[in-house]
Amino acid sequence: MDTKQKLKSLWKKLGINGQVVNFSSKSLWVIETNTGKSIAHLLLPMTKWPIKIDTDAFRREDGKAIEGHKSWWKFYDYSTVEVYDNGNDVKLSVVTKVKVNDEEFGGKSIVYDSSKSWGIPVKLVTDVRRNKKDKITQYLVSGLGWMNPEDALSLTCQREIDNARPVFPSIGNPYIRTRRDRDYFNNLEVRG
């Protein structure tokens, strides 16, 4: 068994699945092969994959190209693909992806599930409350309300909060922050 197959086997044992989070305003087709068949599910804007499902590839529902490719973008099992608006196009946050076509997933035998209820709504930290020392004491999470830092950290580690990442410093307590990007104004430090 080669190294890639060994890693895939380990990821499956650990329950690490390929993930797509659609922060864009465009609907996507997301393919999964858990049942042995290739099923393309409709992933609406501001939704993400059901956590127990392993997704393998994605493309735009409207047939327009993503980064010059109109068919499927396949990605590694452990990857999280984040899709964002970029004008009329979308931009991606994913480490490695490969251009493939329908034949990669069985060609004409792909089953298209256009149900609008497959994905689950993304949960975002939208505001924070601070104490007099300017320390964050609560996070406002869409769909959940205000919560303390410990609960927010726990949900972030469980991949329930989608715009936060856990940080475990060598000194001090763990905390959450937004993903690293060039946009300063989406950072939790500037909220509240």
CSV table of N, CA, C and O in Angstrom, one decimal, residues 59-138:
chain,number,residue,atom,x,y,z
A,59,ARG,N,-18.5,21.8,-8.0
A,59,ARG,CA,-18.6,22.7,-9.1
A,59,ARG,C,-19.8,23.6,-9.0
A,59,ARG,O,-20.7,23.4,-8.2
A,60,ARG,N,-19.9,24.7,-9.8
A,60,ARG,CA,-21.0,25.6,-9.7
A,60,ARG,C,-22.2,25.0,-10.3
A,60,ARG,O,-22.2,24.3,-11.3
A,61,GLU,N,-23.4,25.2,-9.7
A,61,GLU,CA,-24.7,24.7,-10.2
A,61,GLU,C,-25.0,25.3,-11.6
A,61,GLU,O,-25.5,24.7,-12.5
A,62,ASP,N,-24.7,26.6,-11.8
A,62,ASP,CA,-25.0,27.3,-13.0
A,62,ASP,C,-24.1,26.9,-14.2
A,62,ASP,O,-24.3,27.5,-15.3
A,63,GLY,N,-23.2,26.1,-14.0
A,63,GLY,CA,-22.3,25.6,-15.1
A,63,GLY,C,-21.1,26.6,-15.4
A,63,GLY,O,-20.3,26.3,-16.3
A,64,LYS,N,-21.0,27.7,-14.7
A,64,LYS,CA,-20.0,28.6,-15.0
A,64,LYS,C,-18.7,28.1,-14.4
A,64,LYS,O,-18.6,27.3,-13.5
A,65,ALA,N,-17.6,28.5,-15.0
A,65,ALA,CA,-16.2,28.0,-14.6
A,65,ALA,C,-15.8,28.6,-13.2
A,65,ALA,O,-16.2,29.7,-12.8
A,66,ILE,N,-15.0,27.8,-12.5
A,66,ILE,CA,-14.3,28.2,-11.3
A,66,ILE,C,-12.9,28.1,-11.7
A,66,ILE,O,-12.4,27.0,-12.0
A,67,GLU,N,-12.2,29.2,-11.6
A,67,GLU,CA,-10.7,29.2,-12.0
A,67,GLU,C,-10.5,28.6,-13.4
A,67,GLU,O,-9.5,27.8,-13.5
A,68,GLY,N,-11.4,28.9,-14.3
A,68,GLY,CA,-11.2,28.5,-15.7
A,68,GLY,C,-11.6,27.0,-16.0
A,68,GLY,O,-11.4,26.6,-17.1
A,69,HIS,N,-12.2,26.3,-15.0
A,69,HIS,CA,-12.6,24.9,-15.2
A,69,HIS,C,-14.1,24.8,-14.9
A,69,HIS,O,-14.6,25.2,-13.8
A,70,LYS,N,-14.9,24.2,-15.9
A,70,LYS,CA,-16.3,24.2,-15.8
A,70,LYS,C,-16.8,22.9,-15.1
A,70,LYS,O,-18.0,22.8,-14.7
A,71,SER,N,-16.0,21.9,-15.0
A,71,SER,CA,-16.4,20.6,-14.5
A,71,SER,C,-16.0,20.5,-13.0
A,71,SER,O,-16.0,21.5,-12.3
A,72,TRP,N,-15.8,19.3,-12.5
A,72,TRP,CA,-15.5,19.1,-11.1
A,72,TRP,C,-14.1,19.5,-10.7
A,72,TRP,O,-13.1,19.2,-11.4
A,73,TRP,N,-14.0,20.0,-9.5
A,73,TRP,CA,-12.7,20.2,-8.8
A,73,TRP,C,-12.7,19.1,-7.7
A,73,TRP,O,-13.5,19.1,-6.8
A,74,LYS,N,-11.8,18.2,-7.8
A,74,LYS,CA,-11.6,17.1,-6.8
A,74,LYS,C,-10.6,17.6,-5.8
A,74,LYS,O,-9.6,18.2,-6.2
A,75,PHE,N,-10.7,17.2,-4.5
A,75,PHE,CA,-9.8,17.6,-3.5
A,75,PHE,C,-9.6,16.5,-2.5
A,75,PHE,O,-10.3,15.5,-2.5
A,76,TYR,N,-8.5,16.6,-1.7
A,76,TYR,CA,-8.1,15.5,-0.8
A,76,TYR,C,-9.2,15.3,0.3
A,76,TYR,O,-9.8,16.3,0.7
A,77,ASP,N,-9.2,14.1,0.8
A,77,ASP,CA,-10.2,13.7,1.9
A,77,ASP,C,-10.2,14.6,3.1
A,77,ASP,O,-11.2,14.9,3.7
A,78,TYR,N,-9.0,15.0,3.5
A,78,TYR,CA,-8.8,15.8,4.7
A,78,TYR,C,-9.0,17.3,4.5
A,78,TYR,O,-9.0,18.1,5.5
A,79,SER,N,-9.2,17.7,3.3
A,79,SER,CA,-9.3,19.2,3.0
A,79,SER,C,-10.7,19.8,3.3
A,79,SER,O,-11.7,19.1,3.2
A,80,THR,N,-10.6,21.1,3.7
A,80,THR,CA,-11.8,21.9,3.8
A,80,THR,C,-11.7,22.9,2.7
A,80,THR,O,-10.8,23.7,2.6
A,81,VAL,N,-12.7,22.9,1.8
A,81,VAL,CA,-12.8,23.9,0.7
A,81,VAL,C,-13.8,25.0,1.2
A,81,VAL,O,-14.9,24.7,1.6
A,82,GLU,N,-13.3,26.2,1.2
A,82,GLU,CA,-14.2,27.3,1.5
A,82,GLU,C,-14.3,28.1,0.2
A,82,GLU,O,-13.4,28.5,-0.5
A,83,VAL,N,-15.6,28.4,-0.1
A,83,VAL,CA,-16.0,29.1,-1.3
A,83,VAL,C,-16.5,30.5,-1.0
A,83,VAL,O,-17.4,30.6,-0.2
A,84,TYR,N,-15.9,31.5,-1.6
A,84,TYR,CA,-16.3,32.9,-1.3
A,84,TYR,C,-16.7,33.6,-2.6
A,84,TYR,O,-16.2,33.3,-3.7
A,85,ASP,N,-17.5,34.7,-2.5
A,85,ASP,CA,-17.8,35.5,-3.7
A,85,ASP,C,-16.6,36.3,-4.1
A,85,ASP,O,-15.8,36.7,-3.2
A,86,ASN,N,-16.5,36.5,-5.4
A,86,ASN,CA,-15.4,37.4,-5.9
A,86,ASN,C,-16.0,38.0,-7.1
A,86,ASN,O,-15.8,37.6,-8.3
A,87,GLY,N,-16.8,39.1,-6.9
A,87,GLY,CA,-17.6,39.7,-8.0
A,87,GLY,C,-18.7,38.7,-8.5
A,87,GLY,O,-19.4,38.1,-7.7
A,88,ASN,N,-18.7,38.5,-9.8
A,88,ASN,CA,-19.6,37.5,-10.4
A,88,ASN,C,-19.0,36.1,-10.3
A,88,ASN,O,-19.7,35.1,-10.7
A,89,ASP,N,-17.8,36.0,-9.9
A,89,ASP,CA,-17.1,34.7,-9.8
A,89,ASP,C,-17.0,34.2,-8.4
A,89,ASP,O,-17.6,34.9,-7.5
A,90,VAL,N,-16.3,33.1,-8.1
A,90,VAL,CA,-16.1,32.7,-6.8
A,90,VAL,C,-14.6,32.5,-6.6
A,90,VAL,O,-13.9,32.3,-7.6
A,91,LYS,N,-14.1,32.6,-5.4
A,91,LYS,CA,-12.7,32.3,-5.1
A,91,LYS,C,-12.7,31.2,-4.1
A,91,LYS,O,-13.6,31.0,-3.3
A,92,LEU,N,-11.6,30.4,-4.0
A,92,LEU,CA,-11.5,29.2,-3.2
A,92,LEU,C,-10.4,29.3,-2.2
A,92,LEU,O,-9.4,29.9,-2.5
A,93,SER,N,-10.6,28.7,-1.1
A,93,SER,CA,-9.6,28.5,-0.1
A,93,SER,C,-9.4,27.0,0.1
A,93,SER,O,-10.2,26.4,0.8
A,94,VAL,N,-8.5,26.4,-0.6
A,94,VAL,CA,-8.2,25.0,-0.5
A,94,VAL,C,-6.7,24.8,-0.9
A,94,VAL,O,-6.2,25.5,-1.8
A,95,VAL,N,-6.1,23.9,-0.2
A,95,VAL,CA,-4.6,23.7,-0.4
A,95,VAL,C,-4.4,23.0,-1.8
A,95,VAL,O,-3.6,23.5,-2.6
A,96,THR,N,-5.0,21.9,-2.1
A,96,THR,CA,-4.8,21.1,-3.3
A,96,THR,C,-6.1,20.7,-3.9
A,96,THR,O,-6.9,20.1,-3.2
A,97,LYS,N,-6.2,20.9,-5.2
A,97,LYS,CA,-7.4,20.5,-6.0
A,97,LYS,C,-6.9,20.0,-7.3
A,97,LYS,O,-5.9,20.5,-7.8
A,98,VAL,N,-7.7,19.2,-8.0
A,98,VAL,CA,-7.4,18.6,-9.3
A,98,VAL,C,-8.6,18.8,-10.2
A,98,VAL,O,-9.7,18.4,-9.8
A,99,LYS,N,-8.4,19.2,-11.4
A,99,LYS,CA,-9.5,19.2,-12.4
A,99,LYS,C,-9.8,17.8,-12.9
A,99,LYS,O,-9.0,17.1,-13.3
A,100,VAL,N,-11.1,17.5,-12.8
A,100,VAL,CA,-11.6,16.2,-13.3
A,100,VAL,C,-12.9,16.4,-14.0
A,100,VAL,O,-13.5,17.5,-13.9
A,101,ASN,N,-13.4,15.4,-14.7
A,101,ASN,CA,-14.7,15.5,-15.4
A,101,ASN,C,-15.6,14.4,-14.9
A,101,ASN,O,-15.3,13.7,-13.9
A,102,ASP,N,-16.8,14.3,-15.4
A,102,ASP,CA,-17.8,13.4,-14.9
A,102,ASP,C,-17.3,11.9,-14.9
A,102,ASP,O,-17.8,11.2,-14.0
A,103,GLU,N,-16.5,11.5,-15.8
A,103,GLU,CA,-16.0,10.2,-15.9
A,103,GLU,C,-15.3,9.7,-14.6
A,103,GLU,O,-15.3,8.6,-14.2
A,104,GLU,N,-14.7,10.7,-13.9
A,104,GLU,CA,-14.0,10.4,-12.6
A,104,GLU,C,-15.0,9.8,-11.6
A,104,GLU,O,-14.6,9.0,-10.7
A,105,PHE,N,-16.3,10.1,-11.7
A,105,PHE,CA,-17.3,9.7,-10.8
A,105,PHE,C,-18.4,8.8,-11.4
A,105,PHE,O,-19.5,8.7,-10.9
A,106,GLY,N,-18.1,8.2,-12.6
A,106,GLY,CA,-19.1,7.3,-13.2
A,106,GLY,C,-19.8,7.9,-14.4
A,106,GLY,O,-20.7,7.3,-14.9
A,107,GLY,N,-19.4,9.1,-14.8
A,107,GLY,CA,-20.0,9.7,-16.0
A,107,GLY,C,-21.5,9.9,-15.9
A,107,GLY,O,-22.0,10.6,-15.0
A,108,LYS,N,-22.3,9.3,-16.8
A,108,LYS,CA,-23.7,9.5,-16.8
A,108,LYS,C,-24.5,8.9,-15.6
A,108,LYS,O,-25.6,9.2,-15.4
A,109,SER,N,-23.8,8.1,-14.8
A,109,SER,CA,-24.5,7.4,-13.7
A,109,SER,C,-24.5,8.3,-12.4
A,109,SER,O,-25.0,7.9,-11.4
A,110,ILE,N,-23.9,9.5,-12.5
A,110,ILE,CA,-24.0,10.4,-11.4
A,110,ILE,C,-25.5,10.8,-11.1
A,110,ILE,O,-26.2,11.1,-12.0
A,111,VAL,N,-25.9,10.6,-9.9
A,111,VAL,CA,-27.3,10.9,-9.5
A,111,VAL,C,-27.3,12.4,-8.9
A,111,VAL,O,-26.5,12.7,-8.1
A,112,TYR,N,-28.2,13.2,-9.5
A,112,TYR,CA,-28.2,14.6,-9.0
A,112,TYR,C,-29.4,14.8,-8.1
A,112,TYR,O,-30.5,14.5,-8.5
A,113,ASP,N,-29.1,15.1,-6.8
A,113,ASP,CA,-30.1,15.4,-5.8
A,113,ASP,C,-30.3,16.9,-5.7
A,113,ASP,O,-29.4,17.6,-5.1
A,114,SER,N,-31.4,17.4,-6.2
A,114,SER,CA,-31.6,18.9,-6.2
A,114,SER,C,-32.3,19.4,-4.9
A,114,SER,O,-32.8,20.5,-4.9
A,115,SER,N,-32.4,18.5,-3.9
A,115,SER,CA,-33.1,18.9,-2.7
A,115,SER,C,-32.4,20.1,-2.1
A,115,SER,O,-31.2,20.1,-2.0
A,116,LYS,N,-33.2,21.1,-1.6
A,116,LYS,CA,-32.6,22.3,-1.1
A,116,LYS,C,-32.3,22.1,0.4
A,116,LYS,O,-31.9,23.1,1.1
A,117,SER,N,-32.4,20.9,1.0
A,117,SER,CA,-32.2,20.7,2.4
A,117,SER,C,-31.0,19.9,2.8
A,117,SER,O,-30.9,19.5,3.9
A,118,TRP,N,-30.2,19.6,1.8
A,118,TRP,CA,-29.0,18.7,2.1
A,118,TRP,C,-28.0,19.4,3.0
A,118,TRP,O,-27.5,18.8,3.9
A,119,GLY,N,-27.6,20.6,2.7
A,119,GLY,CA,-26.6,21.3,3.5
A,119,GLY,C,-27.2,21.8,4.8
A,119,GLY,O,-28.4,21.9,5.0
A,120,ILE,N,-26.3,22.2,5.7
A,120,ILE,CA,-26.7,22.8,7.0
A,120,ILE,C,-26.2,24.2,7.0
A,120,ILE,O,-25.1,24.5,6.5
A,121,PRO,N,-27.0,25.1,7.6
A,121,PRO,CA,-26.6,26.5,7.7
A,121,PRO,C,-25.2,26.7,8.4
A,121,PRO,O,-24.9,26.0,9.4
A,122,VAL,N,-24.4,27.6,7.8
A,122,VAL,CA,-23.1,27.9,8.5
A,122,VAL,C,-23.4,28.7,9.8
A,122,VAL,O,-24.4,29.4,9.9
A,123,LYS,N,-22.6,28.5,10.8
A,123,LYS,CA,-22.7,29.3,12.0
A,123,LYS,C,-21.5,30.2,12.1
A,123,LYS,O,-20.3,29.7,11.9
A,124,LEU,N,-21.7,31.5,12.3
A,124,LEU,CA,-20.7,32.5,12.3
A,124,LEU,C,-20.6,33.2,13.6
A,124,LEU,O,-21.7,33.5,14.2
A,125,VAL,N,-19.4,33.6,14.1
A,125,VAL,CA,-19.3,34.5,15.2
A,125,VAL,C,-19.5,35.9,14.6
A,125,VAL,O,-18.8,36.3,13.6
A,126,THR,N,-20.6,36.6,15.0
A,126,THR,CA,-20.9,37.9,14.4
A,126,THR,C,-20.7,39.1,15.3
A,126,THR,O,-20.7,40.2,14.9
A,127,ASP,N,-20.4,38.8,16.6
A,127,ASP,CA,-20.1,39.9,17.5
A,127,ASP,C,-19.5,39.4,18.8
A,127,ASP,O,-19.6,38.1,19.0
A,128,VAL,N,-18.9,40.2,19.6
A,128,VAL,CA,-18.3,39.8,20.9
A,128,VAL,C,-18.7,40.8,21.9
A,128,VAL,O,-19.0,42.0,21.6
A,129,ARG,N,-18.7,40.4,23.2
A,129,ARG,CA,-18.8,41.3,24.3
A,129,ARG,C,-17.5,41.2,25.1
A,129,ARG,O,-16.9,40.2,25.2
A,130,ARG,N,-17.1,42.4,25.7
A,130,ARG,CA,-15.9,42.5,26.4
A,130,ARG,C,-16.1,43.0,27.8
A,130,ARG,O,-17.1,43.7,28.1
A,131,ASN,N,-15.1,42.7,28.7
A,131,ASN,CA,-15.2,43.2,30.1
A,131,ASN,C,-14.4,44.5,30.1
A,131,ASN,O,-14.0,45.0,29.1
A,132,LYS,N,-14.3,45.1,31.3
A,132,LYS,CA,-13.7,46.4,31.4
A,132,LYS,C,-12.2,46.4,31.1
A,132,LYS,O,-11.6,47.4,30.7
A,133,LYS,N,-11.6,45.2,31.1
A,133,LYS,CA,-10.2,45.1,30.7
A,133,LYS,C,-10.0,44.7,29.3
A,133,LYS,O,-8.9,44.4,28.8
A,134,ASP,N,-11.1,44.8,28.5
A,134,ASP,CA,-11.1,44.6,27.0
A,134,ASP,C,-10.9,43.1,26.6
A,134,ASP,O,-10.6,42.8,25.5
A,135,LYS,N,-11.1,42.2,27.6
A,135,LYS,CA,-11.0,40.8,27.3
A,135,LYS,C,-12.4,40.3,26.8
A,135,LYS,O,-13.4,40.7,27.4
A,136,ILE,N,-12.4,39.5,25.8
A,136,ILE,CA,-13.7,38.9,25.3
A,136,ILE,C,-14.3,38.0,26.3
A,136,ILE,O,-13.6,37.1,26.8
A,137,THR,N,-15.6,38.2,26.7
A,137,THR,CA,-16.3,37.4,27.6
A,137,THR,C,-17.4,36.6,27.0
A,137,THR,O,-17.8,35.6,27.6
A,138,GLN,N,-17.9,37.0,25.8
A,138,GLN,CA,-18.9,36.3,25.2
A,138,GLN,C,-18.8,36.5,23.7
A,138,GLN,O,-18.3,37.5,23.2
